[in-house]
Tab-separated table of C-alpha atoms in Angstrom:
chain	number	residue	atom	x	y	z
A	1	UNK	CA	199.227	153.907	120.696
A	2	UNK	CA	202.960	154.123	120.125
A	3	UNK	CA	204.123	150.535	119.629
A	4	UNK	CA	207.787	151.563	119.177
A	5	UNK	CA	207.732	153.063	122.792
A	6	UNK	CA	205.961	149.988	124.120
A	7	UNK	CA	208.524	147.750	122.496
A	8	UNK	CA	211.341	149.734	124.050
A	9	UNK	CA	209.761	149.414	127.486
A	10	UNK	CA	209.058	145.603	127.024
A	11	UNK	CA	212.663	145.072	125.769
A	12	UNK	CA	214.005	147.093	128.837
A	13	UNK	CA	211.925	145.219	131.287
A	14	UNK	CA	213.031	141.851	129.829
A	15	UNK	CA	216.741	143.042	129.721
A	16	UNK	CA	216.761	144.095	133.297
A	17	UNK	CA	214.841	140.895	134.375
A	18	UNK	CA	217.661	138.782	132.731
A	19	UNK	CA	220.358	140.817	134.374
A	20	UNK	CA	218.651	140.465	137.803
A	21	UNK	CA	220.067	136.974	137.972
A	22	UNK	CA	223.520	138.502	138.523
A	23	UNK	CA	222.269	139.327	142.134
A	24	UNK	CA	220.453	136.098	142.604
A	25	UNK	CA	217.794	133.820	141.147
A	26	UNK	CA	214.460	135.625	141.298
A	27	UNK	CA	210.952	135.499	139.801
A	28	UNK	CA	211.675	138.200	137.200
A	29	UNK	CA	214.650	136.103	135.821
A	30	UNK	CA	212.548	132.921	135.810
A	31	UNK	CA	209.783	134.610	133.935
A	32	UNK	CA	212.204	136.105	131.335
A	33	UNK	CA	214.024	132.720	131.106
A	34	UNK	CA	210.861	130.756	130.431
A	35	UNK	CA	209.442	133.339	128.021
A	36	UNK	CA	212.750	133.180	126.131
A	37	UNK	CA	212.448	129.419	125.724
A	38	UNK	CA	208.835	129.590	124.518
A	39	UNK	CA	209.291	132.532	122.080
A	40	UNK	CA	212.494	130.982	120.638
A	41	UNK	CA	210.948	127.592	120.153
A	42	UNK	CA	207.856	129.330	118.522
A	43	UNK	CA	210.077	131.463	116.372
A	44	UNK	CA	212.087	128.423	115.221
A	45	UNK	CA	208.925	126.398	114.399
A	46	UNK	CA	207.600	129.394	112.246
A	47	UNK	CA	210.892	129.832	110.361
A	48	UNK	CA	211.435	126.053	109.708
A	49	UNK	CA	207.898	125.863	108.270
A	50	UNK	CA	208.221	128.805	106.010
A	51	UNK	CA	211.913	128.210	105.000
A	52	UNK	CA	211.821	124.382	104.877
A	53	UNK	CA	208.483	122.684	104.782
A	54	UNK	CA	206.467	125.169	102.614
A	55	UNK	CA	208.962	125.833	99.721
A	56	UNK	CA	210.373	122.289	99.561
A	57	UNK	CA	207.272	120.238	100.443
A	58	UNK	CA	203.899	122.014	100.382
A	59	UNK	CA	204.366	124.240	97.292
A	60	UNK	CA	205.586	121.256	95.031
A	61	UNK	CA	202.714	119.222	96.396
A	62	UNK	CA	200.144	121.760	95.772
A	63	UNK	CA	201.636	122.201	92.250
A	64	UNK	CA	201.199	118.534	91.703
A	65	UNK	CA	197.547	118.492	92.840
A	66	UNK	CA	196.616	121.487	90.651
A	67	UNK	CA	198.383	119.628	87.713
A	68	UNK	CA	201.173	122.237	87.301
A	69	UNK	CA	203.987	119.848	88.115
A	70	UNK	CA	203.169	116.076	88.457
A	71	UNK	CA	206.620	115.394	89.951
A	72	UNK	CA	205.562	117.186	93.217
A	73	UNK	CA	203.761	114.028	94.330
A	74	UNK	CA	207.260	112.643	95.076
A	75	UNK	CA	207.397	114.969	98.070
A	76	UNK	CA	204.859	112.785	99.769
A	77	UNK	CA	207.682	110.295	100.383
A	78	UNK	CA	209.821	112.651	102.632
A	79	UNK	CA	206.569	113.972	104.311
A	80	UNK	CA	205.633	110.418	105.219
A	81	UNK	CA	209.213	109.692	106.418
A	82	UNK	CA	209.161	112.979	108.391
A	83	UNK	CA	205.774	111.889	109.997
A	84	UNK	CA	207.552	108.740	111.216
A	85	UNK	CA	209.209	111.030	113.853
A	86	UNK	CA	205.948	111.032	115.752
A	87	UNK	CA	206.174	107.228	116.229
A	88	UNK	CA	208.218	108.220	119.207
A	89	UNK	CA	204.977	109.059	120.898
A	90	UNK	CA	203.701	105.478	120.704
A	91	UNK	CA	205.669	102.980	122.792
A	92	UNK	CA	204.806	100.053	120.454
A	93	UNK	CA	205.946	101.905	117.391
A	94	UNK	CA	208.949	103.908	118.716
A	95	UNK	CA	211.330	101.849	116.567
A	96	UNK	CA	209.940	103.543	113.404
A	97	UNK	CA	211.641	106.723	114.420
A	98	UNK	CA	214.974	104.995	113.318
A	99	UNK	CA	213.949	105.366	109.595
A	100	UNK	CA	214.017	109.243	109.571
A	101	UNK	CA	217.045	109.357	111.865
A	102	UNK	CA	218.992	106.890	109.685
A	103	UNK	CA	218.161	108.900	106.558
A	104	UNK	CA	219.264	112.152	108.111
A	105	UNK	CA	222.361	110.592	109.550
A	106	UNK	CA	223.316	108.921	106.321
A	107	UNK	CA	222.667	112.274	104.456
A	108	UNK	CA	224.875	114.077	106.981
A	109	UNK	CA	227.600	111.561	106.863
A	110	UNK	CA	227.520	111.406	102.956
A	111	UNK	CA	227.549	115.216	102.557
A	112	UNK	CA	230.299	115.586	105.133
A	113	UNK	CA	232.846	113.366	103.499
A	114	UNK	CA	233.487	115.303	100.197
A	115	UNK	CA	232.947	118.669	101.822
A	116	UNK	CA	235.302	118.096	104.759
A	117	UNK	CA	237.817	116.629	102.468
A	118	UNK	CA	237.635	119.656	100.091
A	119	UNK	CA	237.315	122.509	102.603
A	120	UNK	CA	239.055	121.155	105.742
A	121	UNK	CA	241.848	118.973	104.475
A	122	UNK	CA	242.853	120.058	100.880
A	123	UNK	CA	242.221	123.784	101.362
A	124	UNK	CA	243.845	124.015	104.949
A	125	UNK	CA	246.861	121.885	103.723
A	126	UNK	CA	247.237	124.031	100.672
A	127	UNK	CA	247.033	127.278	102.743
A	128	UNK	CA	249.769	125.787	105.017
A	129	UNK	CA	252.210	125.033	102.383
A	130	UNK	CA	251.262	127.777	99.720
A	131	UNK	CA	253.890	130.227	101.094
A	132	UNK	CA	256.688	127.747	100.145
A	133	UNK	CA	255.943	128.379	96.432
A	134	UNK	CA	256.813	132.076	97.087
A	135	UNK	CA	259.936	131.000	98.953
A	136	UNK	CA	260.907	128.882	95.939
A	137	UNK	CA	260.126	131.893	93.603
A	138	UNK	CA	262.261	134.058	95.952
A	139	UNK	CA	259.534	136.571	96.412
A	140	UNK	CA	259.082	136.203	100.214
A	141	UNK	CA	260.977	138.430	102.745
A	142	UNK	CA	262.978	136.989	105.542
A	143	UNK	CA	260.105	137.650	107.956
A	144	UNK	CA	257.615	135.950	105.614
A	145	UNK	CA	259.892	132.935	105.412
A	146	UNK	CA	259.893	132.765	109.160
A	147	UNK	CA	256.086	133.052	109.325
A	148	UNK	CA	255.814	130.217	106.697
A	149	UNK	CA	258.178	127.882	108.621
A	150	UNK	CA	256.385	128.770	111.887
A	151	UNK	CA	252.980	127.955	110.312
A	152	UNK	CA	254.134	124.466	109.067
A	153	UNK	CA	255.972	123.861	112.473
A	154	UNK	CA	252.899	124.831	114.362
A	155	UNK	CA	250.552	122.548	112.369
A	156	UNK	CA	252.849	119.598	112.546
A	157	UNK	CA	253.478	119.925	116.344
A	158	UNK	CA	249.737	120.338	116.909
A	159	UNK	CA	248.917	117.266	114.899
A	160	UNK	CA	251.733	115.428	116.724
A	161	UNK	CA	249.990	116.210	120.120
A	162	UNK	CA	246.825	114.576	118.775
A	163	UNK	CA	248.638	111.602	117.352
A	164	UNK	CA	248.305	108.799	119.911
A	165	UNK	CA	249.287	105.810	117.720
A	166	UNK	CA	252.868	106.256	119.048
A	167	UNK	CA	254.050	106.725	122.593
A	168	UNK	CA	254.918	110.251	123.406
A	169	UNK	CA	258.592	109.807	124.163
A	170	UNK	CA	261.882	111.333	122.824
A	171	UNK	CA	261.439	113.664	119.865
A	172	UNK	CA	257.714	113.019	119.633
A	173	UNK	CA	257.354	114.202	123.228
A	174	UNK	CA	259.074	117.457	122.426
A	175	UNK	CA	257.136	118.095	119.222
A	176	UNK	CA	254.038	117.321	121.259
A	177	UNK	CA	255.105	119.870	123.996
A	178	UNK	CA	255.608	122.590	121.340
A	179	UNK	CA	252.150	121.560	119.987
A	180	UNK	CA	250.627	122.212	123.364
A	181	UNK	CA	252.203	125.737	123.372
A	182	UNK	CA	250.623	126.479	120.058
A	183	UNK	CA	247.271	125.090	121.302
A	184	UNK	CA	247.593	127.390	124.300
A	185	UNK	CA	247.946	130.363	122.029
A	186	UNK	CA	245.122	129.184	119.982
A	187	UNK	CA	242.868	128.715	123.043
A	188	UNK	CA	244.089	132.164	124.472
A	189	UNK	CA	243.078	133.807	121.198
A	190	UNK	CA	239.762	132.037	121.255
A	191	UNK	CA	239.095	133.028	124.801
A	192	UNK	CA	240.108	136.674	124.177
A	193	UNK	CA	237.841	136.964	121.105
A	194	UNK	CA	234.890	135.300	123.014
A	195	UNK	CA	235.289	137.733	125.952
A	196	UNK	CA	235.326	140.711	123.618
A	197	UNK	CA	232.366	139.359	121.682
A	198	UNK	CA	230.236	139.017	124.937
A	199	UNK	CA	231.430	142.434	126.232
A	200	UNK	CA	230.431	143.992	122.926
A	201	UNK	CA	226.914	142.504	123.498
A	202	UNK	CA	226.891	143.822	127.094
A	203	UNK	CA	227.868	147.258	125.786
A	204	UNK	CA	224.991	147.146	123.186
A	205	UNK	CA	222.566	146.200	125.948
A	206	UNK	CA	223.761	149.029	128.248
A	207	UNK	CA	223.700	151.456	125.271
A	208	UNK	CA	220.109	150.335	124.712
A	209	UNK	CA	219.134	150.904	128.332
A	210	UNK	CA	220.843	154.332	128.770
A	211	UNK	CA	220.240	155.559	125.228
A	212	UNK	CA	216.954	154.214	123.656
A	213	UNK	CA	215.123	153.767	126.996
A	214	UNK	CA	216.402	156.430	129.429
A	215	UNK	CA	217.786	158.904	126.986
A	216	UNK	CA	220.822	159.609	129.305
A	217	UNK	CA	223.237	159.168	126.504
A	218	UNK	CA	222.809	159.999	122.808
B	1	UNK	CA	212.743	95.678	109.555
B	2	UNK	CA	213.599	97.312	112.919
B	3	UNK	CA	217.358	97.407	112.474
B	4	UNK	CA	218.306	96.280	108.972
B	5	UNK	CA	216.156	98.632	106.996
B	6	UNK	CA	217.598	101.839	108.799
B	7	UNK	CA	221.068	100.555	108.190
B	8	UNK	CA	220.312	100.128	104.469
B	9	UNK	CA	218.632	103.627	104.296
B	10	UNK	CA	221.621	105.226	106.032
B	11	UNK	CA	224.042	103.445	103.529
B	12	UNK	CA	222.004	104.303	100.447
B	13	UNK	CA	221.650	107.995	101.371
B	14	UNK	CA	225.220	108.298	102.382
B	15	UNK	CA	226.584	106.757	99.271
B	16	UNK	CA	224.182	108.742	97.104
B	17	UNK	CA	225.348	111.935	98.682
B	18	UNK	CA	228.975	111.089	98.138
B	19	UNK	CA	228.916	110.010	94.605
B	20	UNK	CA	226.409	112.740	93.356
B	21	UNK	CA	228.847	115.437	94.622
B	22	UNK	CA	231.678	114.002	92.612
B	23	UNK	CA	229.551	113.763	89.378
B	24	UNK	CA	228.683	116.941	87.488
B	25	UNK	CA	226.105	115.147	85.193
B	26	UNK	CA	222.724	116.911	85.231
B	27	UNK	CA	220.911	113.622	86.339
B	28	UNK	CA	223.443	113.236	89.310
B	29	UNK	CA	222.983	116.871	90.249
B	30	UNK	CA	219.091	116.477	90.058
B	31	UNK	CA	219.323	113.545	92.494
B	32	UNK	CA	221.605	115.663	94.739
B	33	UNK	CA	219.348	118.626	94.907
B	34	UNK	CA	216.273	116.415	95.430
B	35	UNK	CA	217.907	114.461	98.303
B	36	UNK	CA	218.830	117.894	99.989
B	37	UNK	CA	215.258	119.087	99.596
B	38	UNK	CA	214.171	115.713	101.303
B	39	UNK	CA	216.553	116.451	104.232
B	40	UNK	CA	215.082	119.844	104.485
B	41	UNK	CA	211.582	118.459	104.579
B	42	UNK	CA	212.251	115.775	107.141
B	43	UNK	CA	214.231	118.186	109.358
B	44	UNK	CA	211.273	120.413	110.509
B	45	UNK	CA	209.357	117.237	111.707
B	46	UNK	CA	212.268	116.654	114.254
B	47	UNK	CA	211.678	120.247	115.338
B	48	UNK	CA	207.936	119.672	115.940
B	49	UNK	CA	208.628	116.291	117.687
B	50	UNK	CA	211.003	118.371	119.915
B	51	UNK	CA	208.365	120.928	120.710
B	52	UNK	CA	205.818	118.098	121.482
B	53	UNK	CA	208.342	116.718	123.911
B	54	UNK	CA	208.849	120.178	125.460
B	55	UNK	CA	205.039	120.595	125.777
B	56	UNK	CA	204.883	117.127	127.501
B	57	UNK	CA	207.573	118.008	129.846
B	58	UNK	CA	205.960	121.289	130.897
B	59	UNK	CA	202.483	119.763	131.069
B	60	UNK	CA	203.926	117.068	133.455
B	61	UNK	CA	205.519	119.907	135.596
B	62	UNK	CA	202.195	121.679	135.870
B	63	UNK	CA	200.283	118.386	136.689
B	64	UNK	CA	202.750	117.339	139.311
B	65	UNK	CA	203.084	120.914	140.699
B	66	UNK	CA	206.937	120.677	140.751
B	67	UNK	CA	208.917	123.733	141.926
B	68	UNK	CA	208.259	126.724	139.870
B	69	UNK	CA	205.538	124.990	137.825
B	70	UNK	CA	203.804	128.349	137.162
B	71	UNK	CA	206.402	129.401	134.813
B	72	UNK	CA	205.647	126.504	132.367
B	73	UNK	CA	202.580	128.648	131.554
B	74	UNK	CA	204.948	131.530	130.456
B	75	UNK	CA	206.612	128.935	128.154
B	76	UNK	CA	203.283	127.966	126.688
B	77	UNK	CA	202.292	131.607	126.353
B	78	UNK	CA	205.499	132.536	124.306
B	79	UNK	CA	205.275	129.403	122.227
B	80	UNK	CA	201.493	129.733	121.330
B	81	UNK	CA	201.682	133.450	120.694
B	82	UNK	CA	204.556	133.142	118.161
B	83	UNK	CA	203.037	130.171	116.457
B	84	UNK	CA	199.509	131.598	116.296
B	85	UNK	CA	200.786	134.870	114.801
B	86	UNK	CA	203.712	133.458	112.715
B	87	UNK	CA	201.986	130.437	110.938
B	88	UNK	CA	198.735	131.959	109.683
B	89	UNK	CA	200.105	135.535	109.101
B	90	UNK	CA	203.728	134.607	107.892
B	91	UNK	CA	206.941	135.773	109.380
B	92	UNK	CA	206.894	139.066	107.574
B	93	UNK	CA	203.793	140.166	109.645
B	94	UNK	CA	204.267	143.274	111.562
B	95	UNK	CA	203.175	141.834	114.908
B	96	UNK	CA	205.519	138.878	114.493
B	97	UNK	CA	208.349	141.199	113.685
B	98	UNK	CA	207.557	143.360	116.642
B	99	UNK	CA	207.662	140.299	118.860
B	100	UNK	CA	210.915	139.183	117.354
B	101	UNK	CA	212.502	142.688	117.563
B	102	UNK	CA	211.299	143.632	121.093
B	103	UNK	CA	211.021	140.334	122.993
B	104	UNK	CA	213.263	137.582	121.381
B	105	UNK	CA	216.141	139.626	120.089
B	106	UNK	CA	216.834	141.670	123.391
B	107	UNK	CA	216.674	138.476	125.470
B	108	UNK	CA	218.842	136.609	123.048
B	109	UNK	CA	221.565	139.402	123.295
B	110	UNK	CA	221.148	139.777	127.019
B	111	UNK	CA	221.366	136.001	127.540
B	112	UNK	CA	224.694	135.894	125.648
B	113	UNK	CA	226.079	139.055	127.201
B	114	UNK	CA	225.480	137.320	130.693
B	115	UNK	CA	228.418	135.272	129.676
B	116	UNK	CA	230.748	138.301	129.915
B	117	UNK	CA	230.208	138.217	133.669
B	118	UNK	CA	230.451	134.398	134.108
B	119	UNK	CA	233.462	134.242	131.864
B	120	UNK	CA	235.182	137.098	133.875
B	121	UNK	CA	234.537	135.275	137.129
B	122	UNK	CA	235.676	131.974	135.729
B	123	UNK	CA	238.874	133.531	134.370
B	124	UNK	CA	239.537	135.002	137.745
B	125	UNK	CA	239.516	131.609	139.233
B	126	UNK	CA	241.206	129.732	136.379
B	127	UNK	CA	243.754	132.147	135.059
B	128	UNK	CA	246.495	131.694	137.496
B	129	UNK	CA	249.918	131.559	135.838
B	130	UNK	CA	251.035	128.486	137.582
B	131	UNK	CA	252.514	126.785	134.483
B	132	UNK	CA	254.251	127.851	131.286
B	133	UNK	CA	251.175	126.748	129.250
B	134	UNK	CA	248.769	128.605	131.539
B	135	UNK	CA	251.021	131.894	131.298
B	136	UNK	CA	250.945	131.482	127.437
B	137	UNK	CA	247.277	131.190	127.387
B	138	UNK	CA	246.813	134.244	129.754
B	139	UNK	CA	249.283	136.410	127.904
B	140	UNK	CA	247.794	135.600	124.601
B	141	UNK	CA	244.239	136.266	125.866
B	142	UNK	CA	245.370	139.644	127.257
B	143	UNK	CA	247.104	140.746	124.091
B	144	UNK	CA	243.994	139.756	121.962
B	145	UNK	CA	241.605	141.596	124.253
B	146	UNK	CA	243.808	144.713	124.474
B	147	UNK	CA	244.168	144.652	120.674
B	148	UNK	CA	240.484	144.525	120.334
B	149	UNK	CA	239.791	147.821	122.211
B	150	UNK	CA	240.874	151.366	121.368
B	151	UNK	CA	242.364	151.939	124.786
B	152	UNK	CA	244.884	149.033	123.890
B	153	UNK	CA	246.254	150.998	121.053
B	154	UNK	CA	246.212	154.285	122.871
B	155	UNK	CA	248.349	152.799	125.638
B	156	UNK	CA	250.750	150.818	123.352
B	157	UNK	CA	251.025	153.173	120.285
B	158	UNK	CA	249.151	150.705	117.970
B	159	UNK	CA	251.305	147.799	119.019
B	160	UNK	CA	248.395	145.958	120.666
B	161	UNK	CA	246.322	145.615	117.598
B	162	UNK	CA	249.371	144.666	115.422
B	163	UNK	CA	250.555	141.973	118.030
B	164	UNK	CA	246.848	140.679	118.113
B	165	UNK	CA	246.620	140.393	114.415
B	166	UNK	CA	250.010	138.649	114.126
B	167	UNK	CA	249.111	136.170	116.772
B	168	UNK	CA	245.689	135.493	115.035
B	169	UNK	CA	247.296	135.095	111.589
B	170	UNK	CA	250.213	133.074	112.689
B	171	UNK	CA	250.551	130.788	115.818
B	172	UNK	CA	246.770	130.849	116.397
B	173	UNK	CA	246.045	129.797	112.733
B	174	UNK	CA	248.608	127.001	112.738
B	175	UNK	CA	247.068	125.565	115.946
B	176	UNK	CA	243.578	125.910	114.419
B	177	UNK	CA	244.768	124.328	111.210
B	178	UNK	CA	246.235	121.423	113.338
B	179	UNK	CA	242.923	121.023	115.145
B	180	UNK	CA	240.798	121.380	111.991
B	181	UNK	CA	242.887	118.734	110.203
B	182	UNK	CA	242.666	116.351	113.210
B	183	UNK	CA	238.910	116.869	113.553
B	184	UNK	CA	238.360	116.462	109.866
B	185	UNK	CA	240.083	113.195	109.785
B	186	UNK	CA	237.931	112.106	112.672
B	187	UNK	CA	234.761	113.228	110.978
B	188	UNK	CA	235.641	111.300	107.685
B	189	UNK	CA	236.399	108.215	109.480
B	190	UNK	CA	233.389	108.349	111.628
B	191	UNK	CA	231.263	109.120	108.605
B	192	UNK	CA	232.740	106.075	106.761
B	193	UNK	CA	231.925	103.911	109.904
B	194	UNK	CA	228.238	105.169	109.967
B	195	UNK	CA	227.681	104.592	106.221
B	196	UNK	CA	229.104	101.138	106.445
B	197	UNK	CA	227.011	100.266	109.476
B	198	UNK	CA	229.928	99.788	111.855
B	199	UNK	CA	228.814	102.620	113.963
B	200	UNK	CA	225.210	102.026	114.982
B	201	UNK	CA	224.778	104.003	118.129
B	202	UNK	CA	222.202	106.276	116.524
B	203	UNK	CA	219.884	103.303	116.342
B	204	UNK	CA	219.555	103.187	120.041
B	205	UNK	CA	219.066	100.110	122.140
B	206	UNK	CA	216.416	97.408	121.923
B	207	UNK	CA	215.468	95.316	118.869
């Protein structure tokens, strides 16, 4: 049995089933939609077990039981904390779910502060003002100077638009208006890139249907 | 026990993650890596709980015979097949890979490509150049789209892709930097509020 050929037919059937919703809701689309949910969740569980639970919890624990690495017993603590998620299923003990959630939230907040400071604030600020060092050294062309000034003006104006501590009147209002113009250019770029990304996916699916499945195009 | 302990846990884990990132000492780095592994262990349990909730929801749909209840069996079929093949035989198993390549991947790409149609119809309704800002958004989107396809350069003698790149590297980047800086300041202030226990909404209501 040629499993590659069966795979192509299955993929083509599911692709057409999903596109059938463009006409209207129908049983083929509902079938594919529900299958997609089930398969995606199953795939996510398998990956999280093999990429998270087994290497970080199960393997060290087994190593501790076999005497290879006694420190592996410490993994029983996060396993126990993780099991508290299932307290959600018992109305009397639902409050226990706050423990793992609090740990994950605290972990996320703690890891975010230095990383966001480093990557998003220091690096972005540095990238914005770095060309001025070249201006000072006299190595930047006239057009480069214009772009550097435009960059700083755009960042300041965009930040002014989001600055609600002062009333947007007078010069602040005008800076804010320029900020909106920059934001619109940013949103337009994001929209254009998103559309092209989705169209590329559409072209890839049509290419699959006409090429791999029907062999109309090579 | 019900509210104070979670607040203390949140504070301790938050502070540990901040300080261990600033300290290059091997002891500090050991704690940092251990806490990261703890988060990676605890995380999958949340996914399993979410799956249990999904199963409960679809079981209830079948029991109550709500509209389209038959499709809940399809959800179960997809979930059970992937788990029964993936967990005992590992993700590298050929059947699991076949299911991923011929069932999940095509549906994933098709679902996302559907947005091309919806975004086009939404743009038709929303993209009316009634104001200066809307016109700016429309023109930028058109230039970026034209600069992305070969026909754009063919019609404009390579101007479209150059204009697209200039927009992406200059006004677009400055707007994105403004947004990133604003969002980052918000993330930091919110993280501090969470660690210090000022923001407690994640604890939910009740005792």
